[in-house]
PDB file of C-alpha atoms in Angstrom:
ATOM      1  CA  MET A1038      35.363 -69.492 -43.072  1.00  0.00           C
ATOM      2  CA  SER A1039      32.099 -67.599 -42.341  1.00  0.00           C
ATOM      3  CA  PRO A1040      29.423 -69.278 -40.360  1.00  0.00           C
ATOM      4  CA  ALA A1041      26.287 -70.702 -42.033  1.00  0.00           C
ATOM      5  CA  PRO A1042      23.736 -67.925 -42.499  1.00  0.00           C
ATOM      6  CA  ASN A1043      20.940 -69.946 -40.995  1.00  0.00           C
ATOM      7  CA  ASP A1044      22.841 -70.478 -37.748  1.00  0.00           C
ATOM      8  CA  VAL A1045      23.592 -66.786 -37.382  1.00  0.00           C
ATOM      9  CA  ILE A1046      19.903 -65.949 -38.037  1.00  0.00           C
ATOM     10  CA  GLU A1047      18.976 -68.534 -35.355  1.00  0.00           C
ATOM     11  CA  ALA A1048      21.390 -66.853 -32.885  1.00  0.00           C
ATOM     12  CA  LEU A1049      19.873 -63.494 -33.564  1.00  0.00           C
ATOM     13  CA  LEU A1050      16.448 -64.579 -33.210  1.00  0.00           C
ATOM     14  CA  ASN A1051      17.321 -65.971 -29.810  1.00  0.00           C
ATOM     15  CA  ASP A1052      19.524 -62.958 -28.566  1.00  0.00           C
ATOM     16  CA  ALA A1053      18.764 -59.737 -30.465  1.00  0.00           C
ATOM     17  CA  PRO A1054      15.196 -59.128 -29.155  1.00  0.00           C
ATOM     18  CA  ASP A1055      16.266 -58.808 -25.615  1.00  0.00           C
ATOM     19  CA  LEU A1056      19.121 -56.690 -26.459  1.00  0.00           C
ATOM     20  CA  LEU A1057      17.037 -54.246 -28.517  1.00  0.00           C
ATOM     21  CA  ARG A1058      14.247 -54.056 -25.814  1.00  0.00           C
ATOM     22  CA  TRP A1059      16.800 -53.242 -23.064  1.00  0.00           C
ATOM     23  CA  SER A1060      18.643 -50.807 -25.311  1.00  0.00           C
ATOM     24  CA  GLY A1061      15.352 -49.141 -26.150  1.00  0.00           C
ATOM     25  CA  ALA A1062      14.496 -48.918 -22.364  1.00  0.00           C
ATOM     26  CA  VAL A1063      17.843 -47.088 -21.806  1.00  0.00           C
ATOM     27  CA  ALA A1064      17.285 -44.698 -24.688  1.00  0.00           C
ATOM     28  CA  ARG A1065      13.774 -43.849 -23.543  1.00  0.00           C
ATOM     29  CA  LYS A1066      15.239 -42.953 -20.093  1.00  0.00           C
ATOM     30  CA  LEU A1067      18.127 -41.043 -21.499  1.00  0.00           C
ATOM     31  CA  ARG A1068      15.769 -38.886 -23.555  1.00  0.00           C
ATOM     32  CA  SER A1069      14.455 -37.001 -20.716  1.00  0.00           C
ATOM     33  CA  PHE A1070      17.934 -35.445 -20.109  1.00  0.00           C
ATOM     34  CA  ASN A1071      19.898 -32.917 -22.230  1.00  0.00           C
ATOM     35  CA  ILE A1072      22.199 -35.390 -24.037  1.00  0.00           C
ATOM     36  CA  ALA A1073      23.048 -33.730 -27.333  1.00  0.00           C
ATOM     37  CA  LEU A1074      26.540 -34.026 -28.584  1.00  0.00           C
ATOM     38  CA  GLU A1075      28.726 -32.465 -31.250  1.00  0.00           C
ATOM     39  CA  GLY A1076      30.640 -34.440 -33.871  1.00  0.00           C
ATOM     40  CA  LYS A1077      29.001 -34.556 -37.300  1.00  0.00           C
ATOM     41  CA  SER A1078      29.134 -31.701 -40.053  1.00  0.00           C
ATOM     42  CA  SER A1079      27.346 -32.688 -43.100  1.00  0.00           C
ATOM     43  CA  GLY A1080      25.058 -29.695 -42.943  1.00  0.00           C
ATOM     44  CA  ASN A1081      21.843 -31.803 -42.645  1.00  0.00           C
ATOM     45  CA  ALA A1082      20.128 -31.685 -39.359  1.00  0.00           C
ATOM     46  CA  ASN A1083      18.682 -35.154 -39.807  1.00  0.00           C
ATOM     47  CA  THR A1084      22.300 -36.616 -40.423  1.00  0.00           C
ATOM     48  CA  ASP A1085      24.316 -34.591 -37.955  1.00  0.00           C
ATOM     49  CA  ALA A1086      22.145 -35.157 -34.749  1.00  0.00           C
ATOM     50  CA  LEU A1087      24.196 -37.188 -32.288  1.00  0.00           C
ATOM     51  CA  THR A1088      23.397 -37.911 -28.613  1.00  0.00           C
ATOM     52  CA  LEU A1089      24.786 -39.740 -25.652  1.00  0.00           C
ATOM     53  CA  ALA A1090      22.071 -42.287 -26.210  1.00  0.00           C
ATOM     54  CA  ASP A1091      23.547 -43.199 -29.506  1.00  0.00           C
ATOM     55  CA  LEU A1092      26.727 -44.092 -27.775  1.00  0.00           C
ATOM     56  CA  THR A1093      25.306 -45.782 -24.797  1.00  0.00           C
ATOM     57  CA  VAL A1094      22.887 -47.898 -26.827  1.00  0.00           C
ATOM     58  CA  GLN A1095      25.714 -48.965 -29.210  1.00  0.00           C
ATOM     59  CA  GLU A1096      27.865 -49.804 -26.368  1.00  0.00           C
ATOM     60  CA  LEU A1097      25.140 -52.150 -24.885  1.00  0.00           C
ATOM     61  CA  VAL A1098      24.165 -53.769 -28.023  1.00  0.00           C
ATOM     62  CA  VAL A1099      27.745 -54.439 -29.248  1.00  0.00           C
ATOM     63  CA  ALA A1100      28.630 -55.934 -25.945  1.00  0.00           C
ATOM     64  CA  GLY A1101      25.553 -58.071 -25.911  1.00  0.00           C
ATOM     65  CA  LEU A1102      26.275 -59.478 -29.413  1.00  0.00           C
ATOM     66  CA  ARG A1103      29.804 -60.195 -28.427  1.00  0.00           C
ATOM     67  CA  ASP A1104      28.755 -62.134 -25.213  1.00  0.00           C
ATOM     68  CA  ARG A1105      25.518 -63.851 -25.966  1.00  0.00           C
ATOM     69  CA  SER A1106      26.359 -66.222 -28.897  1.00  0.00           C
ATOM     70  CA  PRO A1107      29.928 -66.963 -29.945  1.00  0.00           C
ATOM     71  CA  ILE A1108      28.821 -67.394 -33.482  1.00  0.00           C
ATOM     72  CA  LEU A1109      28.029 -63.643 -33.652  1.00  0.00           C
ATOM     73  CA  ARG A1110      31.666 -62.810 -33.312  1.00  0.00           C
ATOM     74  CA  GLU A1111      32.345 -64.757 -36.479  1.00  0.00           C
ATOM     75  CA  CYS A1112      30.520 -62.105 -38.397  1.00  0.00           C
ATOM     76  CA  ARG A1113      31.800 -58.623 -39.409  1.00  0.00           C
ATOM     77  CA  ILE A1114      30.089 -55.755 -37.718  1.00  0.00           C
ATOM     78  CA  GLU A1115      29.401 -52.211 -39.049  1.00  0.00           C
ATOM     79  CA  ALA A1116      28.112 -49.711 -36.568  1.00  0.00           C
ATOM     80  CA  GLU A1117      27.142 -46.092 -37.065  1.00  0.00           C
ATOM     81  CA  GLU A1118      29.178 -44.815 -34.159  1.00  0.00           C
ATOM     82  CA  GLU A1119      32.777 -45.748 -33.392  1.00  0.00           C
ATOM     83  CA  ASN A1120      32.390 -46.958 -29.827  1.00  0.00           C
ATOM     84  CA  GLY A1121      31.870 -50.409 -28.353  1.00  0.00           C
ATOM     85  CA  ASP A1122      34.078 -53.577 -28.631  1.00  0.00           C
ATOM     86  CA  LEU A1123      34.060 -53.765 -32.342  1.00  0.00           C
ATOM     87  CA  GLY A1124      37.349 -55.337 -32.361  1.00  0.00           C
ATOM     88  CA  ALA A1125      35.810 -58.528 -31.022  1.00  0.00           C
ATOM     89  CA  PHE A1126      34.209 -59.282 -34.355  1.00  0.00           C
ATOM     90  CA  ARG A1127      35.811 -60.526 -37.767  1.00  0.00           C
ATOM     91  CA  ASP A1128      37.515 -57.982 -40.046  1.00  0.00           C
ATOM     92  CA  GLU A1129      36.494 -60.071 -43.105  1.00  0.00           C
ATOM     93  CA  GLY A1130      33.803 -62.467 -44.062  1.00  0.00           C
ATOM     94  CA  GLU A1131      30.629 -63.010 -45.960  1.00  0.00           C
ATOM     95  CA  LEU A1132      28.192 -62.036 -43.197  1.00  0.00           C
ATOM     96  CA  THR A1133      27.982 -58.510 -41.717  1.00  0.00           C
ATOM     97  CA  ILE A1134      25.847 -57.397 -38.833  1.00  0.00           C
ATOM     98  CA  ALA A1135      25.082 -53.733 -39.130  1.00  0.00           C
ATOM     99  CA  LEU A1136      23.738 -51.586 -36.323  1.00  0.00           C
ATOM    100  CA  ASP A1137      22.017 -48.368 -35.936  1.00  0.00           C
ATOM    101  CA  PRO A1138      21.708 -47.496 -32.309  1.00  0.00           C
ATOM    102  CA  ILE A1139      19.190 -44.635 -32.650  1.00  0.00           C
ATOM    103  CA  ASP A1140      17.789 -44.213 -36.062  1.00  0.00           C
ATOM    104  CA  GLY A1141      15.899 -40.921 -36.127  1.00  0.00           C
ATOM    105  CA  THR A1142      18.215 -39.209 -33.681  1.00  0.00           C
ATOM    106  CA  LYS A1143      17.120 -35.731 -34.572  1.00  0.00           C
ATOM    107  CA  GLN A1144      13.573 -36.562 -33.664  1.00  0.00           C
ATOM    108  CA  PHE A1145      14.719 -38.335 -30.599  1.00  0.00           C
ATOM    109  CA  ARG A1146      17.020 -35.522 -29.438  1.00  0.00           C
ATOM    110  CA  ASP A1147      14.610 -32.575 -30.160  1.00  0.00           C
ATOM    111  CA  ARG A1148      11.605 -34.586 -28.801  1.00  0.00           C
ATOM    112  CA  THR A1149       9.539 -33.838 -31.876  1.00  0.00           C
ATOM    113  CA  GLY A1150       8.131 -37.337 -32.297  1.00  0.00           C
ATOM    114  CA  ASN A1151       8.284 -40.909 -31.141  1.00  0.00           C
ATOM    115  CA  GLY A1152       9.420 -42.664 -34.304  1.00  0.00           C
ATOM    116  CA  TYR A1153      13.037 -43.299 -33.427  1.00  0.00           C
ATOM    117  CA  SER A1154      14.288 -46.809 -33.274  1.00  0.00           C
ATOM    118  CA  VAL A1155      17.088 -49.148 -32.221  1.00  0.00           C
ATOM    119  CA  MET A1156      17.825 -51.566 -35.161  1.00  0.00           C
ATOM    120  CA  LEU A1157      20.123 -54.153 -36.594  1.00  0.00           C
ATOM    121  CA  HIS A1158      20.359 -56.327 -39.573  1.00  0.00           C
ATOM    122  CA  LEU A1159      22.389 -59.252 -41.090  1.00  0.00           C
ATOM    123  CA  ARG A1160      23.438 -59.039 -44.741  1.00  0.00           C
ATOM    124  CA  THR A1161      25.757 -60.508 -47.442  1.00  0.00           C
ATOM    125  CA  ARG A1162      27.171 -58.471 -50.231  1.00  0.00           C
ATOM    126  CA  ASP A1163      24.051 -58.966 -52.180  1.00  0.00           C
ATOM    127  CA  ASP A1164      21.003 -59.378 -49.828  1.00  0.00           C
ATOM    128  CA  VAL A1165      19.718 -58.679 -46.408  1.00  0.00           C
ATOM    129  CA  LEU A1166      18.893 -61.923 -44.514  1.00  0.00           C
ATOM    130  CA  PHE A1167      17.535 -60.760 -41.099  1.00  0.00           C
ATOM    131  CA  SER A1168      16.285 -57.418 -39.825  1.00  0.00           C
ATOM    132  CA  LEU A1169      14.987 -56.302 -36.375  1.00  0.00           C
ATOM    133  CA  VAL A1170      13.583 -52.866 -35.583  1.00  0.00           C
ATOM    134  CA  TYR A1171      12.479 -51.904 -32.068  1.00  0.00           C
ATOM    135  CA  CYS A1172      10.678 -48.376 -31.671  1.00  0.00           C
ATOM    136  CA  PRO A1173      10.509 -47.883 -27.946  1.00  0.00           C
ATOM    137  CA  GLU A1174       7.838 -45.200 -27.979  1.00  0.00           C
ATOM    138  CA  ASP A1175       5.712 -46.244 -30.952  1.00  0.00           C
ATOM    139  CA  GLY A1176       2.491 -46.721 -29.052  1.00  0.00           C
ATOM    140  CA  PRO A1177       1.957 -47.437 -25.276  1.00  0.00           C
ATOM    141  CA  THR A1178       4.504 -50.242 -25.062  1.00  0.00           C
ATOM    142  CA  GLY A1179       6.737 -49.786 -28.261  1.00  0.00           C
ATOM    143  CA  SER A1180       6.626 -51.890 -31.425  1.00  0.00           C
ATOM    144  CA  TRP A1181       8.652 -54.443 -33.335  1.00  0.00           C
ATOM    145  CA  THR A1182       9.328 -54.959 -37.065  1.00  0.00           C
ATOM    146  CA  MET A1183      11.146 -58.260 -37.979  1.00  0.00           C
ATOM    147  CA  ALA A1184      12.038 -59.892 -41.260  1.00  0.00           C
ATOM    148  CA  TYR A1185      13.792 -63.041 -42.288  1.00  0.00           C
ATOM    149  CA  GLY A1186      13.148 -65.632 -44.987  1.00  0.00           C
ATOM    150  CA  ASP A1187       9.549 -65.236 -46.094  1.00  0.00           C
ATOM    151  CA  THR A1188       8.590 -63.933 -42.675  1.00  0.00           C
ATOM    152  CA  LEU A1189       7.540 -60.388 -42.051  1.00  0.00           C
ATOM    153  CA  LYS A1190       6.140 -59.238 -38.648  1.00  0.00           C
ATOM    154  CA  CYS A1191       5.231 -55.897 -37.242  1.00  0.00           C
ATOM    155  CA  GLY A1192       3.143 -55.112 -34.199  1.00  0.00           C
ATOM    156  CA  PRO A1193       3.117 -53.761 -30.596  1.00  0.00           C
ATOM    157  CA  ASP A1194       5.511 -55.081 -27.914  1.00  0.00           C
ATOM    158  CA  ASP A1195       3.918 -57.123 -25.132  1.00  0.00           C
ATOM    159  CA  LEU A1196       5.838 -56.480 -21.961  1.00  0.00           C
ATOM    160  CA  SER A1197       4.151 -59.436 -20.177  1.00  0.00           C
ATOM    161  CA  LEU A1198       6.194 -61.837 -22.514  1.00  0.00           C
ATOM    162  CA  SER A1199       9.865 -61.869 -23.163  1.00  0.00           C
ATOM    163  CA  ALA A1200      10.798 -60.059 -26.246  1.00  0.00           C
ATOM    164  CA  GLN A1201      11.461 -63.412 -28.104  1.00  0.00           C
ATOM    165  CA  GLU A1202       8.023 -64.830 -26.969  1.00  0.00           C
ATOM    166  CA  CYS A1203       6.213 -61.602 -28.162  1.00  0.00           C
ATOM    167  CA  LEU A1204       7.784 -61.889 -31.430  1.00  0.00           C
ATOM    168  CA  GLN A1205       7.088 -65.649 -31.940  1.00  0.00           C
ATOM    169  CA  ALA A1206       3.412 -64.923 -31.103  1.00  0.00           C
ATOM    170  CA  MET A1207       3.035 -62.050 -33.571  1.00  0.00           C
ATOM    171  CA  PRO A1208       1.280 -63.047 -36.776  1.00  0.00           C
ATOM    172  CA  ASN A1209       3.030 -62.707 -40.206  1.00  0.00           C
ATOM    173  CA  ILE A1210       1.973 -59.902 -42.409  1.00  0.00           C
ATOM    174  CA  GLN A1211       0.229 -61.139 -45.536  1.00  0.00           C
ATOM    175  CA  SER A1212       0.688 -59.109 -48.791  1.00  0.00           C
ATOM    176  CA  SER A1213      -2.934 -59.924 -49.857  1.00  0.00           C
ATOM    177  CA  GLY A1214      -4.425 -58.139 -46.838  1.00  0.00           C
ATOM    178  CA  ARG A1215      -2.019 -55.299 -46.528  1.00  0.00           C
ATOM    179  CA  PRO A1216      -2.971 -51.739 -47.742  1.00  0.00           C
ATOM    180  CA  ASP A1217      -1.588 -50.622 -51.133  1.00  0.00           C
ATOM    181  CA  SER A1218      -0.221 -47.282 -50.247  1.00  0.00           C
ATOM    182  CA  ARG A1219       1.212 -44.762 -52.643  1.00  0.00           C
ATOM    183  CA  LYS A1220       3.114 -42.674 -49.939  1.00  0.00           C
ATOM    184  CA  ILE A1221       6.910 -42.581 -50.469  1.00  0.00           C
ATOM    185  CA  TYR A1222       9.467 -41.378 -47.953  1.00  0.00           C
ATOM    186  CA  LEU A1223      12.210 -39.072 -49.184  1.00  0.00           C
ATOM    187  CA  ILE A1224      15.545 -38.274 -47.439  1.00  0.00           C
ATOM    188  CA  GLY A1225      19.068 -37.299 -48.268  1.00  0.00           C
ATOM    189  CA  PHE A1226      18.590 -34.690 -50.941  1.00  0.00           C
ATOM    190  CA  GLN A1227      19.722 -31.980 -48.612  1.00  0.00           C
ATOM    191  CA  LYS A1228      17.732 -28.848 -49.014  1.00  0.00           C
ATOM    192  CA  ASN A1229      15.679 -30.442 -51.806  1.00  0.00           C
ATOM    193  CA  ASP A1230      13.804 -33.181 -49.790  1.00  0.00           C
ATOM    194  CA  ALA A1231      10.524 -31.139 -49.815  1.00  0.00           C
ATOM    195  CA  ALA A1232      10.761 -30.084 -53.441  1.00  0.00           C
ATOM    196  CA  ASN A1233      11.642 -33.547 -54.577  1.00  0.00           C
ATOM    197  CA  ALA A1234       8.685 -35.011 -52.549  1.00  0.00           C
ATOM    198  CA  GLU A1235       6.340 -32.567 -54.491  1.00  0.00           C
ATOM    199  CA  LYS A1236       7.821 -34.140 -57.688  1.00  0.00           C
ATOM    200  CA  VAL A1237       7.084 -37.607 -56.471  1.00  0.00           C
ATOM    201  CA  THR A1238       3.501 -36.396 -55.890  1.00  0.00           C
ATOM    202  CA  ALA A1239       3.261 -34.828 -59.262  1.00  0.00           C
ATOM    203  CA  ALA A1240       4.411 -38.234 -60.803  1.00  0.00           C
ATOM    204  CA  GLY A1241       1.345 -40.035 -59.395  1.00  0.00           C
ATOM    205  CA  LEU A1242       2.540 -41.082 -55.896  1.00  0.00           C
ATOM    206  CA  GLU A1243       2.674 -39.194 -52.550  1.00  0.00           C
ATOM    207  CA  GLY A1244       6.007 -37.697 -51.471  1.00  0.00           C
ATOM    208  CA  PHE A1245       6.870 -37.257 -47.954  1.00  0.00           C
ATOM    209  CA  PRO A1246       9.922 -35.526 -46.733  1.00  0.00           C
ATOM    210  CA  PRO A1247      11.488 -36.559 -43.363  1.00  0.00           C
ATOM    211  CA  ASP A1248       9.696 -33.900 -41.092  1.00  0.00           C
ATOM    212  CA  GLU A1249       6.273 -34.962 -42.567  1.00  0.00           C
ATOM    213  CA  THR A1250       6.760 -38.740 -42.194  1.00  0.00           C
ATOM    214  CA  PRO A1251       4.665 -40.001 -39.278  1.00  0.00           C
ATOM    215  CA  GLY A1252       7.106 -42.324 -37.625  1.00  0.00           C
ATOM    216  CA  SER A1253       9.820 -44.812 -38.581  1.00  0.00           C
ATOM    217  CA  ILE A1254       9.685 -45.948 -42.266  1.00  0.00           C
ATOM    218  CA  TYR A1255      10.156 -49.634 -41.377  1.00  0.00           C
ATOM    219  CA  PRO A1256       6.927 -50.297 -39.487  1.00  0.00           C
ATOM    220  CA  LEU A1257       5.169 -47.926 -41.931  1.00  0.00           C
ATOM    221  CA  LEU A1258       6.439 -49.934 -44.948  1.00  0.00           C
ATOM    222  CA  ALA A1259       5.848 -53.306 -43.438  1.00  0.00           C
ATOM    223  CA  THR A1260       2.200 -52.597 -42.570  1.00  0.00           C
ATOM    224  CA  GLY A1261       1.363 -50.824 -45.718  1.00  0.00           C
ATOM    225  CA  GLN A1262       1.060 -47.318 -44.481  1.00  0.00           C
ATOM    226  CA  PHE A1263       3.745 -46.359 -46.804  1.00  0.00           C
ATOM    227  CA  GLY A1264       4.585 -47.999 -50.201  1.00  0.00           C
ATOM    228  CA  GLY A1265       8.455 -47.144 -50.468  1.00  0.00           C
ATOM    229  CA  SER A1266      11.218 -44.752 -50.323  1.00  0.00           C
ATOM    230  CA  LEU A1267      13.436 -42.496 -52.368  1.00  0.00           C
ATOM    231  CA  ILE A1268      16.865 -41.945 -50.661  1.00  0.00           C
ATOM    232  CA  HIS A1269      20.001 -40.174 -51.801  1.00  0.00           C
ATOM    233  CA  SER A1270      23.255 -42.154 -51.042  1.00  0.00           C
ATOM    234  CA  PRO A1271      21.541 -44.201 -48.197  1.00  0.00           C
ATOM    235  CA  ASN A1272      23.674 -45.252 -45.313  1.00  0.00           C
ATOM    236  CA  ILE A1273      24.370 -48.908 -44.749  1.00  0.00           C
ATOM    237  CA  TYR A1274      23.221 -49.053 -41.135  1.00  0.00           C
ATOM    238  CA  ASP A1275      19.536 -48.475 -41.387  1.00  0.00           C
ATOM    239  CA  TYR A1276      18.349 -48.323 -44.973  1.00  0.00           C
ATOM    240  CA  PRO A1277      19.070 -52.062 -45.815  1.00  0.00           C
ATOM    241  CA  VAL A1278      16.212 -53.095 -43.746  1.00  0.00           C
ATOM    242  CA  SER A1279      13.757 -51.579 -46.329  1.00  0.00           C
ATOM    243  CA  ILE A1280      15.442 -53.791 -49.055  1.00  0.00           C
ATOM    244  CA  GLN A1281      14.334 -56.906 -47.147  1.00  0.00           C
ATOM    245  CA  ILE A1282      10.849 -55.666 -46.409  1.00  0.00           C
ATOM    246  CA  ALA A1283      10.257 -54.604 -49.915  1.00  0.00           C
ATOM    247  CA  ARG A1284      11.530 -57.949 -51.339  1.00  0.00           C
ATOM    248  CA  ILE A1285       9.434 -60.157 -49.058  1.00  0.00           C
ATOM    249  CA  LEU A1286       6.449 -58.079 -50.180  1.00  0.00           C
ATOM    250  CA  GLY A1287       7.157 -58.576 -53.983  1.00  0.00           C
ATOM    251  CA  GLY A1288       8.929 -55.188 -54.614  1.00  0.00           C
ATOM    252  CA  ASP A1289      12.684 -54.398 -54.716  1.00  0.00           C
ATOM    253  CA  SER A1290      15.313 -51.729 -54.054  1.00  0.00           C
ATOM    254  CA  VAL A1291      17.184 -50.421 -57.020  1.00  0.00           C
ATOM    255  CA  TRP A1292      19.698 -47.733 -58.195  1.00  0.00           C
ATOM    256  CA  VAL A1293      17.558 -45.199 -60.276  1.00  0.00           C
ATOM    257  CA  HIS A1294      20.357 -44.540 -62.761  1.00  0.00           C
ATOM    258  CA  ASN A1295      20.318 -48.111 -64.134  1.00  0.00           C
ATOM    259  CA  GLY A1296      17.325 -49.972 -62.421  1.00  0.00           C
ATOM    260  CA  GLU A1297      19.640 -52.708 -60.935  1.00  0.00           C
ATOM    261  CA  PRO A1298      18.971 -54.215 -57.734  1.00  0.00           C
ATOM    262  CA  VAL A1299      21.130 -52.704 -54.759  1.00  0.00           C
ATOM    263  CA  HIS A1300      24.106 -54.677 -53.549  1.00  0.00           C
ATOM    264  CA  PHE A1301      26.849 -53.812 -51.145  1.00  0.00           C
ATOM    265  CA  GLU A1302      29.980 -54.199 -53.270  1.00  0.00           C
ATOM    266  CA  GLU A1303      30.638 -50.472 -53.624  1.00  0.00           C
ATOM    267  CA  THR A1304      30.346 -48.007 -50.787  1.00  0.00           C
ATOM    268  CA  TRP A1305      31.973 -44.675 -49.820  1.00  0.00           C
ATOM    269  CA  MET A1306      32.875 -42.938 -46.606  1.00  0.00           C
ATOM    270  CA  ASP A1307      30.941 -39.742 -46.050  1.00  0.00           C
ATOM    271  CA  ASP A1308      33.507 -38.065 -43.679  1.00  0.00           C
ATOM    272  CA  ARG A1309      31.003 -34.960 -43.054  1.00  0.00           C
ATOM    273  CA  ALA A1310      28.524 -37.495 -41.490  1.00  0.00           C
ATOM    274  CA  SER A1311      31.122 -40.104 -40.425  1.00  0.00           C
ATOM    275  CA  MET A1312      29.250 -42.931 -41.980  1.00  0.00           C
ATOM    276  CA  LEU A1313      29.427 -45.332 -44.885  1.00  0.00           C
ATOM    277  CA  ARG A1314      26.989 -44.775 -47.692  1.00  0.00           C
ATOM    278  CA  LEU A1315      26.005 -46.443 -51.046  1.00  0.00           C
ATOM    279  CA  PRO A1316      26.647 -44.290 -54.182  1.00  0.00           C
ATOM    280  CA  GLY A1317      23.754 -42.513 -55.898  1.00  0.00           C
ATOM    281  CA  ILE A1318      20.031 -42.479 -55.500  1.00  0.00           C
ATOM    282  CA  VAL A1319      18.130 -45.609 -54.588  1.00  0.00           C
ATOM    283  CA  ALA A1320      14.351 -46.297 -55.070  1.00  0.00           C
ATOM    284  CA  THR A1321      12.519 -48.811 -52.916  1.00  0.00           C
ATOM    285  CA  ALA A1322       8.914 -49.963 -53.349  1.00  0.00           C
ATOM    286  CA  ASP A1323       6.607 -52.712 -52.394  1.00  0.00           C
ATOM    287  CA  SER A1324       5.592 -53.218 -56.216  1.00  0.00           C
ATOM    288  CA  PRO A1325       7.240 -53.107 -59.571  1.00  0.00           C
ATOM    289  CA  GLU A1326       4.683 -50.437 -60.681  1.00  0.00           C
ATOM    290  CA  LYS A1327       5.757 -48.008 -57.805  1.00  0.00           C
ATOM    291  CA  LEU A1328       9.280 -48.821 -58.420  1.00  0.00           C
ATOM    292  CA  LYS A1329       9.091 -47.892 -62.116  1.00  0.00           C
ATOM    293  CA  ILE A1330       7.509 -44.532 -61.435  1.00  0.00           C
ATOM    294  CA  LEU A1331      10.354 -43.667 -58.974  1.00  0.00           C
ATOM    295  CA  VAL A1332      13.029 -44.902 -61.214  1.00  0.00           C
ATOM    296  CA  ASP A1333      11.746 -42.955 -64.395  1.00  0.00           C
ATOM    297  CA  LEU A1334      11.256 -39.794 -62.295  1.00  0.00           C
ATOM    298  CA  ALA A1335      14.671 -39.845 -60.567  1.00  0.00           C
ATOM    299  CA  ARG A1336      16.782 -41.333 -63.402  1.00  0.00           C
ATOM    300  CA  ASP A1337      18.493 -38.139 -64.365  1.00  0.00           C
ATOM    301  CA  TRP A1338      18.738 -36.401 -60.896  1.00  0.00           C
ATOM    302  CA  ASN A1339      22.256 -35.534 -59.731  1.00  0.00           C
ATOM    303  CA  PRO A1340      23.891 -38.612 -58.127  1.00  0.00           C
ATOM    304  CA  VAL A1341      26.275 -36.579 -56.184  1.00  0.00           C
ATOM    305  CA  ARG A1342      25.241 -35.954 -52.502  1.00  0.00           C
ATOM    306  CA  TYR A1343      27.048 -32.671 -51.772  1.00  0.00           C
ATOM    307  CA  SER A1344      27.254 -29.772 -54.256  1.00  0.00           C
ATOM    308  CA  ASP A1345      30.444 -28.392 -52.636  1.00  0.00           C
TER     309      ASP A1345
END
């Protein structure tokens, strides 16, 4: 029997902030060294980037989740890399903790920006229940994005406080005072990211391919600097955080071919990138109006990720 979701959320509220802050500090230090690794061959540089930091951070976070609260071991765990004591967690169950040790690895590895993050979320087969994203170099001290229930927070880290105290003191984001951005992040369309971003702009929004997006999409979406995303076959380690943010803000995340809300009943293993993905193209937006534009635009686009 799976543990009660609220009990797991409470454990993550207590334990995950420290783990992500410590892991972010390790990642920031490792970034000063040549730590690139081989291992992925999808043909997309944003997907194939892999570093020693990915493996080190995952080892640390998985061990911390294993050791800090016994209830966390009663959940399934899905992690983008294959290392760490993943066997300490349940093989089956209603609750899944998913981990992306370094989201934005290409930018991290190539030192082309500071929008990388350490992140995890808790989900069921139908919904995302808790999300925590730490961007170690977003601003002078790093930044947090956190979501659970009706709570959505985003702001700078305060190193004079514990990570948990910093998040507790951070005010909630109110939809009424948040900017109404029409910027949309695109990724996963292989060589067509930029061309498809132009189509989004022509449809009345503002499309941004990965290399033109000024940071991690999660704080950008939470704070209203971006209004959504359009992703081909998103992976299940980082993208689901967008679902929770969008739904808290009054929007949603849906498959463009049928407009139905995203769920996690069906996934596929992308052997080229060594990661689990959702099928097809997914649109996410903070309002129904933007979501409709994205769905109408991309409904007939090719749902197959690779052409060969």
